[in-house]
Amino acid sequence: GAGVSQTPSNKVTEKGKYVELRCDPISGHTALYWYRQSLGQGPEFLIYFQGTGAADDSGLPNDRFFAVRPEGSVSTLKIQRTERGDSAVYLCASSSHSRGLAGDEQYFGPGTRLTVT
Amino acid sequence: TQLLEQSPQFLSIQEGENLTVYCNSSSVFSSLQWYRQEPGEGPVLLVTVVTGGEVKKLKRLTFQFGDARKDSSLHITAAQPGDTGLYLCAGMGAGSYQLTFGKGTKLSVIP
């Protein structure tokens, strides 16, 4: 595909349930990022993958949050025992790292809006 | 923790006016990016600035990175209704691929 895609676009779940959010990055992009955007705020970093491995997971808020990227392409963000405070838009971005650290350009998907009732 | 402060938070102007949005931090960034976000969509990258003092132009938009790489500005000339949206600045710290975002400036251009 031409851009980053995310599914589902909307997810409503009950408190305490488990959810999975999927991200399909731009073809050929080795780096993949997850961010979370609450209402009225800018996106907040959660985790970054280089290939299959999580290179930086310092933004994950607690151990209920986990992400995988088993084949170095599609990634899944998993949230266990969801809480109302988890409600937000979850954004995925990808990058080719062609410019290295100086000027790395991240391209975002449309996001998944998660609502925990 | 690196923080980016954006101002103003909200801006409503008439078509044809000029405006400037500011992005400030006490931290040094290796690069800074500006995004525009429409409701229900993800942020769309407008520009990346890397060198202190760098100025980049994108049609009616002019982006500047401060000499010390701690701040940036976005200037729009002769704003049009199509410029309406949320403008976000995001900085990348040294040795990290994390982007730290500001809260954004919500711009409304009235025809």
PDB file of C-alpha atoms in Angstrom:
ATOM      1  CA  GLY A   1       0.000   0.000   0.000  1.00  0.00           C
ATOM      2  CA  ALA A   2       0.931   3.612  -0.412  1.00  0.00           C
ATOM      3  CA  GLY A   3       0.757   4.579   3.250  1.00  0.00           C
ATOM      4  CA  VAL A   4       0.575   3.248   6.785  1.00  0.00           C
ATOM      5  CA  SER A   5      -2.691   1.448   7.460  1.00  0.00           C
ATOM      6  CA  GLN A   6      -4.253   0.659  10.818  1.00  0.00           C
ATOM      7  CA  THR A   7      -7.150  -1.587  11.778  1.00  0.00           C
ATOM      8  CA  PRO A   8      -9.685  -1.313  13.187  1.00  0.00           C
ATOM      9  CA  SER A   9     -10.363   2.394  12.743  1.00  0.00           C
ATOM     10  CA  ASN A  10     -12.590   2.339  15.830  1.00  0.00           C
ATOM     11  CA  LYS A  11     -12.753  -0.088  18.737  1.00  0.00           C
ATOM     12  CA  VAL A  12     -15.173   0.022  21.640  1.00  0.00           C
ATOM     13  CA  THR A  13     -14.518  -2.392  24.478  1.00  0.00           C
ATOM     14  CA  GLU A  14     -15.580  -2.921  28.056  1.00  0.00           C
ATOM     15  CA  LYS A  15     -13.331  -2.250  30.995  1.00  0.00           C
ATOM     16  CA  GLY A  16     -11.235  -5.309  31.795  1.00  0.00           C
ATOM     17  CA  LYS A  17     -11.259  -6.754  28.268  1.00  0.00           C
ATOM     18  CA  TYR A  18      -8.281  -7.504  26.038  1.00  0.00           C
ATOM     19  CA  VAL A  19      -7.741  -5.650  22.730  1.00  0.00           C
ATOM     20  CA  GLU A  20      -5.382  -5.914  19.782  1.00  0.00           C
ATOM     21  CA  LEU A  21      -4.620  -3.058  17.403  1.00  0.00           C
ATOM     22  CA  ARG A  22      -2.898  -3.711  14.097  1.00  0.00           C
ATOM     23  CA  CYS A  23      -0.478  -1.610  12.046  1.00  0.00           C
ATOM     24  CA  ASP A  24       0.712  -2.260   8.497  1.00  0.00           C
ATOM     25  CA  PRO A  25       3.693   0.028   7.722  1.00  0.00           C
ATOM     26  CA  ILE A  26       4.837   1.448   4.413  1.00  0.00           C
ATOM     27  CA  SER A  27       6.422  -1.334   2.378  1.00  0.00           C
ATOM     28  CA  GLY A  28      10.167  -1.502   2.935  1.00  0.00           C
ATOM     29  CA  HIS A  29      10.201   0.641   6.079  1.00  0.00           C
ATOM     30  CA  THR A  30      12.324  -1.082   8.701  1.00  0.00           C
ATOM     31  CA  ALA A  31      11.326   1.135  11.622  1.00  0.00           C
ATOM     32  CA  LEU A  32       7.865   1.162  13.199  1.00  0.00           C
ATOM     33  CA  TYR A  33       6.551   3.319  16.027  1.00  0.00           C
ATOM     34  CA  TRP A  34       3.466   3.369  18.220  1.00  0.00           C
ATOM     35  CA  TYR A  35       2.180   6.601  19.742  1.00  0.00           C
ATOM     36  CA  ARG A  36      -0.922   7.422  21.781  1.00  0.00           C
ATOM     37  CA  GLN A  37      -2.874  10.667  21.430  1.00  0.00           C
ATOM     38  CA  SER A  38      -5.343  11.722  24.084  1.00  0.00           C
ATOM     39  CA  LEU A  39      -7.954  14.404  23.437  1.00  0.00           C
ATOM     40  CA  GLY A  40      -6.400  17.859  23.162  1.00  0.00           C
ATOM     41  CA  GLN A  41      -2.852  16.550  23.371  1.00  0.00           C
ATOM     42  CA  GLY A  42      -0.036  15.802  20.966  1.00  0.00           C
ATOM     43  CA  PRO A  43       0.951  12.168  20.351  1.00  0.00           C
ATOM     44  CA  GLU A  44       3.007  10.451  23.079  1.00  0.00           C
ATOM     45  CA  PHE A  45       5.645   7.868  22.233  1.00  0.00           C
ATOM     46  CA  LEU A  46       4.998   4.280  23.309  1.00  0.00           C
ATOM     47  CA  ILE A  47       7.438   1.919  21.563  1.00  0.00           C
ATOM     48  CA  TYR A  48       9.802   1.711  18.583  1.00  0.00           C
ATOM     49  CA  PHE A  49      10.763  -1.372  16.556  1.00  0.00           C
ATOM     50  CA  GLN A  50      13.810  -1.741  14.353  1.00  0.00           C
ATOM     51  CA  GLY A  51      13.083  -4.854  12.325  1.00  0.00           C
ATOM     52  CA  THR A  52      11.560  -7.503  14.578  1.00  0.00           C
ATOM     53  CA  GLY A  53      12.957  -6.254  17.861  1.00  0.00           C
ATOM     54  CA  ALA A  54      11.715  -3.555  20.203  1.00  0.00           C
ATOM     55  CA  ALA A  55      14.606  -1.083  20.232  1.00  0.00           C
ATOM     56  CA  ASP A  56      12.940   1.306  22.709  1.00  0.00           C
ATOM     57  CA  ASP A  57       9.868   0.474  24.803  1.00  0.00           C
ATOM     58  CA  SER A  58      10.394   3.216  27.374  1.00  0.00           C
ATOM     59  CA  GLY A  59       7.039   4.856  26.595  1.00  0.00           C
ATOM     60  CA  LEU A  60       4.842   1.872  27.452  1.00  0.00           C
ATOM     61  CA  PRO A  61       2.852   3.045  30.507  1.00  0.00           C
ATOM     62  CA  ASN A  62       2.737  -0.310  32.348  1.00  0.00           C
ATOM     63  CA  ASP A  63       2.912  -4.061  31.836  1.00  0.00           C
ATOM     64  CA  ARG A  64      -0.652  -4.241  30.509  1.00  0.00           C
ATOM     65  CA  PHE A  65       0.705  -2.889  27.233  1.00  0.00           C
ATOM     66  CA  PHE A  66       2.721  -5.103  24.891  1.00  0.00           C
ATOM     67  CA  ALA A  67       3.624  -4.937  21.199  1.00  0.00           C
ATOM     68  CA  VAL A  68       5.065  -7.414  18.718  1.00  0.00           C
ATOM     69  CA  ARG A  69       6.406  -7.340  15.180  1.00  0.00           C
ATOM     70  CA  PRO A  70       7.265 -10.995  14.513  1.00  0.00           C
ATOM     71  CA  GLU A  71       8.240 -10.749  10.830  1.00  0.00           C
ATOM     72  CA  GLY A  72       9.538  -7.196  10.746  1.00  0.00           C
ATOM     73  CA  SER A  73       6.520  -5.803   8.933  1.00  0.00           C
ATOM     74  CA  VAL A  74       3.035  -5.804  10.534  1.00  0.00           C
ATOM     75  CA  SER A  75       2.884  -4.926  14.220  1.00  0.00           C
ATOM     76  CA  THR A  76       0.227  -5.575  16.846  1.00  0.00           C
ATOM     77  CA  LEU A  77      -0.248  -3.498  19.983  1.00  0.00           C
ATOM     78  CA  LYS A  78      -1.889  -5.538  22.722  1.00  0.00           C
ATOM     79  CA  ILE A  79      -3.601  -4.112  25.776  1.00  0.00           C
ATOM     80  CA  GLN A  80      -4.693  -6.392  28.619  1.00  0.00           C
ATOM     81  CA  ARG A  81      -7.302  -5.618  31.291  1.00  0.00           C
ATOM     82  CA  THR A  82      -8.257  -2.356  29.617  1.00  0.00           C
ATOM     83  CA  GLU A  83      -9.078   0.659  31.783  1.00  0.00           C
ATOM     84  CA  ARG A  84     -11.133   3.761  30.961  1.00  0.00           C
ATOM     85  CA  GLY A  85      -7.915   5.791  31.032  1.00  0.00           C
ATOM     86  CA  ASP A  86      -6.644   3.783  28.056  1.00  0.00           C
ATOM     87  CA  SER A  87      -9.218   5.514  25.823  1.00  0.00           C
ATOM     88  CA  ALA A  88      -7.299   7.443  23.166  1.00  0.00           C
ATOM     89  CA  VAL A  89      -6.286   7.367  19.519  1.00  0.00           C
ATOM     90  CA  TYR A  90      -3.437   4.921  18.964  1.00  0.00           C
ATOM     91  CA  LEU A  91      -1.209   6.008  16.092  1.00  0.00           C
ATOM     92  CA  CYS A  92       1.335   3.967  14.203  1.00  0.00           C
ATOM     93  CA  ALA A  93       4.189   5.451  12.161  1.00  0.00           C
ATOM     94  CA  SER A  94       6.938   4.000  10.017  1.00  0.00           C
ATOM     95  CA  SER A  95      10.283   5.204   8.723  1.00  0.00           C
ATOM     96  CA  SER A  96      12.957   4.030   6.305  1.00  0.00           C
ATOM     97  CA  HIS A  97      15.786   5.445   8.488  1.00  0.00           C
ATOM     98  CA  SER A  98      17.346   6.573   5.201  1.00  0.00           C
ATOM     99  CA  ARG A  99      18.486   9.836   6.797  1.00  0.00           C
ATOM    100  CA  GLY A 100      19.703   8.290  10.034  1.00  0.00           C
ATOM    101  CA  LEU A 101      19.095  10.056  13.336  1.00  0.00           C
ATOM    102  CA  ALA A 102      19.559  13.508  11.827  1.00  0.00           C
ATOM    103  CA  GLY A 103      16.206  14.130  10.246  1.00  0.00           C
ATOM    104  CA  ASP A 104      14.520  10.723  10.450  1.00  0.00           C
ATOM    105  CA  GLU A 105      11.066  11.171   8.928  1.00  0.00           C
ATOM    106  CA  GLN A 106       8.142   9.302  10.397  1.00  0.00           C
ATOM    107  CA  TYR A 107       4.932   8.777   8.413  1.00  0.00           C
ATOM    108  CA  PHE A 108       1.749   8.207  10.361  1.00  0.00           C
ATOM    109  CA  GLY A 109      -1.312   6.077   9.800  1.00  0.00           C
ATOM    110  CA  PRO A 110      -4.883   7.282  10.444  1.00  0.00           C
ATOM    111  CA  GLY A 111      -4.992   5.795  13.934  1.00  0.00           C
ATOM    112  CA  THR A 112      -7.310   3.509  15.870  1.00  0.00           C
ATOM    113  CA  ARG A 113      -9.744   5.253  18.193  1.00  0.00           C
ATOM    114  CA  LEU A 114     -10.068   3.079  21.305  1.00  0.00           C
ATOM    115  CA  THR A 115     -12.957   3.688  23.678  1.00  0.00           C
ATOM    116  CA  VAL A 116     -13.105   1.755  26.943  1.00  0.00           C
ATOM    117  CA  THR A 117     -16.557   1.858  28.565  1.00  0.00           C
TER     118      THR A 117
ATOM    119  CA  THR B   1      12.074  14.793  30.101  1.00  0.00           C
ATOM    120  CA  GLN B   2      12.052  16.961  26.995  1.00  0.00           C
ATOM    121  CA  LEU B   3       9.056  19.261  26.623  1.00  0.00           C
ATOM    122  CA  LEU B   4       7.884  21.304  23.673  1.00  0.00           C
ATOM    123  CA  GLU B   5       5.632  24.282  24.302  1.00  0.00           C
ATOM    124  CA  GLN B   6       3.537  25.488  21.398  1.00  0.00           C
ATOM    125  CA  SER B   7       1.843  28.844  21.176  1.00  0.00           C
ATOM    126  CA  PRO B   8      -0.746  29.969  20.607  1.00  0.00           C
ATOM    127  CA  GLN B   9      -2.935  26.981  21.448  1.00  0.00           C
ATOM    128  CA  PHE B  10      -5.831  28.319  19.356  1.00  0.00           C
ATOM    129  CA  LEU B  11      -5.800  30.799  16.477  1.00  0.00           C
ATOM    130  CA  SER B  12      -8.738  32.073  14.449  1.00  0.00           C
ATOM    131  CA  ILE B  13      -7.964  34.460  11.603  1.00  0.00           C
ATOM    132  CA  GLN B  14      -9.504  35.842   8.430  1.00  0.00           C
ATOM    133  CA  GLU B  15      -8.534  34.561   5.008  1.00  0.00           C
ATOM    134  CA  GLY B  16      -5.570  36.519   3.648  1.00  0.00           C
ATOM    135  CA  GLU B  17      -3.970  37.294   7.021  1.00  0.00           C
ATOM    136  CA  ASN B  18      -0.483  36.194   8.049  1.00  0.00           C
ATOM    137  CA  LEU B  19       0.276  34.182  11.184  1.00  0.00           C
ATOM    138  CA  THR B  20       3.172  32.661  13.114  1.00  0.00           C
ATOM    139  CA  VAL B  21       3.133  29.604  15.371  1.00  0.00           C
ATOM    140  CA  TYR B  22       5.914  29.062  17.879  1.00  0.00           C
ATOM    141  CA  CYS B  23       7.468  25.921  19.306  1.00  0.00           C
ATOM    142  CA  ASN B  24       9.851  26.337  22.263  1.00  0.00           C
ATOM    143  CA  SER B  25      11.877  24.092  24.525  1.00  0.00           C
ATOM    144  CA  SER B  26      14.710  24.266  27.036  1.00  0.00           C
ATOM    145  CA  SER B  27      16.159  21.134  25.422  1.00  0.00           C
ATOM    146  CA  VAL B  28      18.292  20.807  22.308  1.00  0.00           C
ATOM    147  CA  PHE B  29      16.897  18.657  19.513  1.00  0.00           C
ATOM    148  CA  SER B  30      18.848  16.930  16.739  1.00  0.00           C
ATOM    149  CA  SER B  31      15.944  17.631  14.381  1.00  0.00           C
ATOM    150  CA  LEU B  32      12.482  19.086  14.475  1.00  0.00           C
ATOM    151  CA  GLN B  33       9.448  18.224  12.395  1.00  0.00           C
ATOM    152  CA  TRP B  34       6.185  20.034  11.710  1.00  0.00           C
ATOM    153  CA  TYR B  35       2.994  18.082  11.074  1.00  0.00           C
ATOM    154  CA  ARG B  36      -0.549  19.010  10.196  1.00  0.00           C
ATOM    155  CA  GLN B  37      -3.433  16.902  11.464  1.00  0.00           C
ATOM    156  CA  GLU B  38      -7.064  16.921  10.340  1.00  0.00           C
ATOM    157  CA  PRO B  39      -9.875  15.549  12.547  1.00  0.00           C
ATOM    158  CA  GLY B  40     -10.013  11.757  12.438  1.00  0.00           C
ATOM    159  CA  GLU B  41      -6.705  11.436  10.620  1.00  0.00           C
ATOM    160  CA  GLY B  42      -3.074  10.900  11.515  1.00  0.00           C
ATOM    161  CA  PRO B  43      -0.475  13.693  11.430  1.00  0.00           C
ATOM    162  CA  VAL B  44       0.918  14.488   7.971  1.00  0.00           C
ATOM    163  CA  LEU B  45       4.582  15.477   7.789  1.00  0.00           C
ATOM    164  CA  LEU B  46       5.149  18.975   6.389  1.00  0.00           C
ATOM    165  CA  VAL B  47       8.876  19.534   6.884  1.00  0.00           C
ATOM    166  CA  THR B  48      11.981  18.396   8.765  1.00  0.00           C
ATOM    167  CA  VAL B  49      14.649  20.873   9.890  1.00  0.00           C
ATOM    168  CA  VAL B  50      18.026  19.683  11.068  1.00  0.00           C
ATOM    169  CA  THR B  51      20.568  22.519  11.118  1.00  0.00           C
ATOM    170  CA  GLY B  52      20.469  25.416  13.583  1.00  0.00           C
ATOM    171  CA  GLY B  53      19.257  28.562  11.784  1.00  0.00           C
ATOM    172  CA  GLU B  54      17.837  26.545   8.906  1.00  0.00           C
ATOM    173  CA  VAL B  55      14.919  28.058   6.981  1.00  0.00           C
ATOM    174  CA  LYS B  56      12.692  25.982   4.703  1.00  0.00           C
ATOM    175  CA  LYS B  57       9.834  27.152   2.543  1.00  0.00           C
ATOM    176  CA  LEU B  58       6.850  25.139   1.371  1.00  0.00           C
ATOM    177  CA  LYS B  59       4.702  27.386  -0.839  1.00  0.00           C
ATOM    178  CA  ARG B  60       3.164  29.913   1.606  1.00  0.00           C
ATOM    179  CA  LEU B  61       4.636  28.193   4.682  1.00  0.00           C
ATOM    180  CA  THR B  62       8.050  29.175   6.071  1.00  0.00           C
ATOM    181  CA  PHE B  63       9.712  27.058   8.761  1.00  0.00           C
ATOM    182  CA  GLN B  64      12.683  28.147  10.836  1.00  0.00           C
ATOM    183  CA  PHE B  65      14.855  26.192  13.283  1.00  0.00           C
ATOM    184  CA  GLY B  66      16.453  28.279  16.017  1.00  0.00           C
ATOM    185  CA  ASP B  67      20.229  28.753  16.034  1.00  0.00           C
ATOM    186  CA  ALA B  68      20.520  26.750  19.267  1.00  0.00           C
ATOM    187  CA  ARG B  69      18.140  24.039  17.972  1.00  0.00           C
ATOM    188  CA  LYS B  70      15.783  24.567  20.912  1.00  0.00           C
ATOM    189  CA  ASP B  71      12.948  26.353  19.146  1.00  0.00           C
ATOM    190  CA  SER B  72      11.175  26.652  15.824  1.00  0.00           C
ATOM    191  CA  SER B  73       8.541  28.735  14.117  1.00  0.00           C
ATOM    192  CA  LEU B  74       6.015  28.245  11.352  1.00  0.00           C
ATOM    193  CA  HIS B  75       4.886  31.319   9.417  1.00  0.00           C
ATOM    194  CA  ILE B  76       1.943  31.200   7.017  1.00  0.00           C
ATOM    195  CA  THR B  77       1.501  34.000   4.506  1.00  0.00           C
ATOM    196  CA  ALA B  78      -1.948  34.905   3.178  1.00  0.00           C
ATOM    197  CA  ALA B  79      -3.750  32.106   5.014  1.00  0.00           C
ATOM    198  CA  GLN B  80      -6.481  30.225   3.177  1.00  0.00           C
ATOM    199  CA  PRO B  81      -9.410  28.155   4.514  1.00  0.00           C
ATOM    200  CA  GLY B  82      -7.573  25.035   3.340  1.00  0.00           C
ATOM    201  CA  ASP B  83      -4.855  25.792   5.915  1.00  0.00           C
ATOM    202  CA  THR B  84      -7.312  25.041   8.724  1.00  0.00           C
ATOM    203  CA  GLY B  85      -6.116  22.218  10.950  1.00  0.00           C
ATOM    204  CA  LEU B  86      -4.010  21.233  13.958  1.00  0.00           C
ATOM    205  CA  TYR B  87      -0.320  22.086  13.560  1.00  0.00           C
ATOM    206  CA  LEU B  88       2.062  19.979  15.649  1.00  0.00           C
ATOM    207  CA  CYS B  89       5.773  20.411  16.176  1.00  0.00           C
ATOM    208  CA  ALA B  90       7.826  17.378  17.194  1.00  0.00           C
ATOM    209  CA  GLY B  91      11.462  17.167  18.218  1.00  0.00           C
ATOM    210  CA  MET B  92      13.897  14.284  18.109  1.00  0.00           C
ATOM    211  CA  GLY B  93      16.529  14.209  20.842  1.00  0.00           C
ATOM    212  CA  ALA B  94      20.139  13.217  20.354  1.00  0.00           C
ATOM    213  CA  GLY B  95      20.630   9.475  20.077  1.00  0.00           C
ATOM    214  CA  SER B  96      16.921   8.702  20.056  1.00  0.00           C
ATOM    215  CA  TYR B  97      14.270   8.028  17.443  1.00  0.00           C
ATOM    216  CA  GLN B  98      11.476   9.076  19.799  1.00  0.00           C
ATOM    217  CA  LEU B  99       9.509  12.131  18.737  1.00  0.00           C
ATOM    218  CA  THR B 100       8.411  14.499  21.501  1.00  0.00           C
ATOM    219  CA  PHE B 101       5.337  16.416  20.402  1.00  0.00           C
ATOM    220  CA  GLY B 102       3.907  19.744  21.450  1.00  0.00           C
ATOM    221  CA  LYS B 103       0.193  19.998  22.243  1.00  0.00           C
ATOM    222  CA  GLY B 104      -0.479  21.628  18.909  1.00  0.00           C
ATOM    223  CA  THR B 105      -1.940  24.858  17.557  1.00  0.00           C
ATOM    224  CA  LYS B 106      -5.497  24.640  16.303  1.00  0.00           C
ATOM    225  CA  LEU B 107      -5.812  27.028  13.362  1.00  0.00           C
ATOM    226  CA  SER B 108      -9.121  28.162  11.867  1.00  0.00           C
ATOM    227  CA  VAL B 109      -9.060  30.318   8.745  1.00  0.00           C
ATOM    228  CA  ILE B 110     -12.387  32.006   8.146  1.00  0.00           C
ATOM    229  CA  PRO B 111     -13.388  32.717   4.526  1.00  0.00           C
TER     230      PRO B 111
END
